[in-house]
PDB file of C-alpha atoms in Angstrom:
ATOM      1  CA  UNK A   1      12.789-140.043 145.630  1.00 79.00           C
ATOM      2  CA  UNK A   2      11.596-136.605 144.417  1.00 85.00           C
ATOM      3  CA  UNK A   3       9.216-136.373 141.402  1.00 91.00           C
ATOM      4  CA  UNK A   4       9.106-132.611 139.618  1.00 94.00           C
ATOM      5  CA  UNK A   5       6.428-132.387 136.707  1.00 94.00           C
ATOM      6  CA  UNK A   6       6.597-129.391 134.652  1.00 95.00           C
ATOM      7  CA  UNK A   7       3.715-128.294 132.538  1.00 96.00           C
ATOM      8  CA  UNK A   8       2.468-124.956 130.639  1.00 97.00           C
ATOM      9  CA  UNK A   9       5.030-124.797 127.978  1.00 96.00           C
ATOM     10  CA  UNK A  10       3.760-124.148 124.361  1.00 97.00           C
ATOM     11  CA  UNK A  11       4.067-122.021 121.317  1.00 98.00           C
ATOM     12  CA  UNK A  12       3.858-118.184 121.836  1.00 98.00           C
ATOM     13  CA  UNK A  13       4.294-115.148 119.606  1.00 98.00           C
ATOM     14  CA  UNK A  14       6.841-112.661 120.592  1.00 98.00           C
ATOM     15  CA  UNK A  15       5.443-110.282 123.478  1.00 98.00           C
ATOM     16  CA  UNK A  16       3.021-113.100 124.574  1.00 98.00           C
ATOM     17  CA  UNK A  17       3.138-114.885 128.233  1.00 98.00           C
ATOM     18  CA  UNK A  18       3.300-118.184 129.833  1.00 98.00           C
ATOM     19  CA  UNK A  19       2.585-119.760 132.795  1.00 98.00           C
ATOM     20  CA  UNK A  20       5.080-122.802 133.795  1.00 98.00           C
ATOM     21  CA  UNK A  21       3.742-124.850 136.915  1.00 98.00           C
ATOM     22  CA  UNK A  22       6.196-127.528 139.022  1.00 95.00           C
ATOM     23  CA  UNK A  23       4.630-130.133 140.568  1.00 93.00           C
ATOM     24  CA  UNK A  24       6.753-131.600 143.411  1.00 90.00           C
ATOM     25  CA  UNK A  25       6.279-135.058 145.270  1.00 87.00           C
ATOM     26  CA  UNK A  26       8.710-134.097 148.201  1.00 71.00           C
ATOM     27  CA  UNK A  27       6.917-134.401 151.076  1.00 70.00           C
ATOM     28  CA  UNK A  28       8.840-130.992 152.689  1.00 69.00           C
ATOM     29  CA  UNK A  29       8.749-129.258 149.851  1.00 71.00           C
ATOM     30  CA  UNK A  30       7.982-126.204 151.833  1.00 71.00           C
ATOM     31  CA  UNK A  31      11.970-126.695 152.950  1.00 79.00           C
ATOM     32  CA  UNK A  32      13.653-126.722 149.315  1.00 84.00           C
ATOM     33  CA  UNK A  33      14.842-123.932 147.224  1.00 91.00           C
ATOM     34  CA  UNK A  34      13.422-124.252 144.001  1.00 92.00           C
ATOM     35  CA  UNK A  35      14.951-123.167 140.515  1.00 96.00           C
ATOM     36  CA  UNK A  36      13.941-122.835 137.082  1.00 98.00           C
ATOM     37  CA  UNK A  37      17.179-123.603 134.573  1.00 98.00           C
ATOM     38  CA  UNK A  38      16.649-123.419 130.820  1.00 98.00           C
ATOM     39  CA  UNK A  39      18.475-125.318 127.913  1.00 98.00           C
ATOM     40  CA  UNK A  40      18.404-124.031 124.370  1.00 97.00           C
ATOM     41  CA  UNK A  41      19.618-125.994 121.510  1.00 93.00           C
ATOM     42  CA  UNK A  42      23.063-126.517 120.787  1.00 95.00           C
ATOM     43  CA  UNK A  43      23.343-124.156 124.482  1.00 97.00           C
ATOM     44  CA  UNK A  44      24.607-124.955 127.996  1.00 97.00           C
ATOM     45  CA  UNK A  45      21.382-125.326 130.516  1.00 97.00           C
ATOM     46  CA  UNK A  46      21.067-121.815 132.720  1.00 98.00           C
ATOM     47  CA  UNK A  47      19.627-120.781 135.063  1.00 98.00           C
ATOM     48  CA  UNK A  48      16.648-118.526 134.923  1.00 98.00           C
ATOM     49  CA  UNK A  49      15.082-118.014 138.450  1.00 98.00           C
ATOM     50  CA  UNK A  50      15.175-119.722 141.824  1.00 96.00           C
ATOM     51  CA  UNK A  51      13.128-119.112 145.521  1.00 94.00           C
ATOM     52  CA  UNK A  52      13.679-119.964 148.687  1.00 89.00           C
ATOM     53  CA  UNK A  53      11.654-122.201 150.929  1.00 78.00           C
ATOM     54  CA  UNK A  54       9.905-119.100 152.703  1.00 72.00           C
ATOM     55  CA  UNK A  55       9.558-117.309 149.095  1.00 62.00           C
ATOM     56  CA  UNK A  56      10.603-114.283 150.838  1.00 69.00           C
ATOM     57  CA  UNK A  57      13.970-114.652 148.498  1.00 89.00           C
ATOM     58  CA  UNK A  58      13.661-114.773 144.555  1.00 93.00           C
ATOM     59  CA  UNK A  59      16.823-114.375 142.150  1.00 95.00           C
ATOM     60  CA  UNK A  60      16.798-113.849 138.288  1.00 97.00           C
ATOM     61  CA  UNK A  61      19.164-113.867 135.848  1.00 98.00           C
ATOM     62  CA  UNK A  62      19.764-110.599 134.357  1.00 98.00           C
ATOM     63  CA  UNK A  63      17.961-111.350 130.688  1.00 98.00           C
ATOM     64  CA  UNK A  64      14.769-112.011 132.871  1.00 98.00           C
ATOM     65  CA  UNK A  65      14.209-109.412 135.106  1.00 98.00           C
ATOM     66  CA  UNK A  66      10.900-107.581 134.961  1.00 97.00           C
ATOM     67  CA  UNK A  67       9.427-110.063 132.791  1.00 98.00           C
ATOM     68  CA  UNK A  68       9.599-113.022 134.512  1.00 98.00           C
ATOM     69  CA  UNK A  69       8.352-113.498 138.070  1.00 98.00           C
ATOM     70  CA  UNK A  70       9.210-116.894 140.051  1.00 96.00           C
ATOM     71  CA  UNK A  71       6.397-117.922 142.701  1.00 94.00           C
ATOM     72  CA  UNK A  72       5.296-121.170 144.565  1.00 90.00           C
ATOM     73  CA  UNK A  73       2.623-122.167 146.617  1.00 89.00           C
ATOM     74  CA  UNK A  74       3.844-124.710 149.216  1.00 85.00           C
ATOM     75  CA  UNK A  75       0.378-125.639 150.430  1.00 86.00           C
ATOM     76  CA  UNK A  76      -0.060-127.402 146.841  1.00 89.00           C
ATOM     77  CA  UNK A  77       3.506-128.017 146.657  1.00 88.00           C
ATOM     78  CA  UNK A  78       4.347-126.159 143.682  1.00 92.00           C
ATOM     79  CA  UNK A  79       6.598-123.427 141.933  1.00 94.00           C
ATOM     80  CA  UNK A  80       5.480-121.331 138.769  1.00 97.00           C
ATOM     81  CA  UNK A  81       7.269-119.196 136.693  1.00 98.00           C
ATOM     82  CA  UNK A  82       4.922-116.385 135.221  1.00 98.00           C
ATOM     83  CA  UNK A  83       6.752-115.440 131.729  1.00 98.00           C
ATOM     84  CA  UNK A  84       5.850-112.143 129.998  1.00 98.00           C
ATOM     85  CA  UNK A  85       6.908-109.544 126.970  1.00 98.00           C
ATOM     86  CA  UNK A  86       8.562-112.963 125.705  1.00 98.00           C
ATOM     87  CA  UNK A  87      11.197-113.038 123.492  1.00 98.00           C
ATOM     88  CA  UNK A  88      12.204-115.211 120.539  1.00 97.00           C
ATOM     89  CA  UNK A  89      15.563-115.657 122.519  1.00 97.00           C
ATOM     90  CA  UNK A  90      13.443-117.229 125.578  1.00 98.00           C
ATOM     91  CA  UNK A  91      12.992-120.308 122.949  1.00 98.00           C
ATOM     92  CA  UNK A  92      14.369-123.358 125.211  1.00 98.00           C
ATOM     93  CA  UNK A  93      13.294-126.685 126.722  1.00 98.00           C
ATOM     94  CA  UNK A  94      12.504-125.158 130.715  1.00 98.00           C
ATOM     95  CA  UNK A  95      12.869-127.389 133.538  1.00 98.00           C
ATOM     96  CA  UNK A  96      12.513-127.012 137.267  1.00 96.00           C
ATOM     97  CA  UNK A  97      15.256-128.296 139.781  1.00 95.00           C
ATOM     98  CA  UNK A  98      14.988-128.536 143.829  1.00 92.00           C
ATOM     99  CA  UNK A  99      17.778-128.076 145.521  1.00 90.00           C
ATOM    100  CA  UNK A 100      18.694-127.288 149.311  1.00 87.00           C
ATOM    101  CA  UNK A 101      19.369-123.250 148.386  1.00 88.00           C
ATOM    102  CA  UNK A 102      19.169-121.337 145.637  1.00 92.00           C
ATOM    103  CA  UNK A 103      21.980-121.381 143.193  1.00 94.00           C
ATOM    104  CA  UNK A 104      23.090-121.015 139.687  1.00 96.00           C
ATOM    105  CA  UNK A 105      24.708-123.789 139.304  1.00 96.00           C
ATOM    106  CA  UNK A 106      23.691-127.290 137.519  1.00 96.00           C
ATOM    107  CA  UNK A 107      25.252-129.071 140.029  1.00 95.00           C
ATOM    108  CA  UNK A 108      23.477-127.732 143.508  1.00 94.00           C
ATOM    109  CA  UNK A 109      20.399-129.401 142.729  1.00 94.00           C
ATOM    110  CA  UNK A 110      19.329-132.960 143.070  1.00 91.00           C
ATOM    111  CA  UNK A 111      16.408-133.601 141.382  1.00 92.00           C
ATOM    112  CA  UNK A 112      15.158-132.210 138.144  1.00 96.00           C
ATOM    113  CA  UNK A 113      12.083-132.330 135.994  1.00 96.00           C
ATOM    114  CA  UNK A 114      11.788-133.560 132.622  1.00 96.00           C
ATOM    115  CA  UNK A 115      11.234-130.584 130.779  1.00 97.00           C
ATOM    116  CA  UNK A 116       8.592-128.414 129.085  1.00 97.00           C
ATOM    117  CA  UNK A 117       9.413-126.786 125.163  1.00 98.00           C
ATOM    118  CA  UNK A 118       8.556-122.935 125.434  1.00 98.00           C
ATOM    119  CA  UNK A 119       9.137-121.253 122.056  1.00 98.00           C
ATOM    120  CA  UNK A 120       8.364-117.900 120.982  1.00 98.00           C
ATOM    121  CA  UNK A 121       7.965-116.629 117.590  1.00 97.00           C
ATOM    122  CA  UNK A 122       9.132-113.702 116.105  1.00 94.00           C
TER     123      UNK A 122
END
């Protein structure tokens, strides 16, 4: 059984930053792709950024780029997702997912965290 704790969401004004850190329990973390989805009210959940197990791979969704940078530091078995110039439109409930490669779809990852509330205001 994998455990995922999310933490570092909060309120933010518009153009702020966030940090959001992903605690794993998997003991081979260091093998897992790891995503970060996000699910805005009344919204499907999406995904926002995944890396691979070396984190010599990273993939954003387009709304993202060159704000938000995915990272993850397998020694301590965790991801982060480093959110800046944020955007009343970033307002969700974020969760991390592992999964065996990175995807982005719901359904390729097993385990999922229980969510941290970002929201930004204008």
């Amino acid at each position: 059984q994998v455990q995922l704790v999310e933490s570092g969401g909060g309120l933010v004004q518009a153009g702020g930053s966030l940090r959001l850190s992903c605690a794993a329990s998997a003991r081979t973390f260091g093998r897992f792709a790891m995503a970060w989805f996000r699910q805005a009210p009344g919204k499907e959940r999406e995904f926002v950024a995944g890396i691979m197990w070396s984190a010599g791979s990273t993939n954003y969704t387009d709304s993202v780029k060159g704000r938000f940078t995915i990272s993850r530091d397998n020694a301590k078995n965790t991801v982060y997702l480093e959110m800046n110039s944020l955007k009343p439109e970033d307002t969700a409930v974020y969760y991390c997912a592992i999964g065996g490669q990175v995807s982005r779809w719901v359904a390729s990852y097993g385990y999922w965290g229980q969510g941290t509330q970002v929201t930004v205001s204008s």
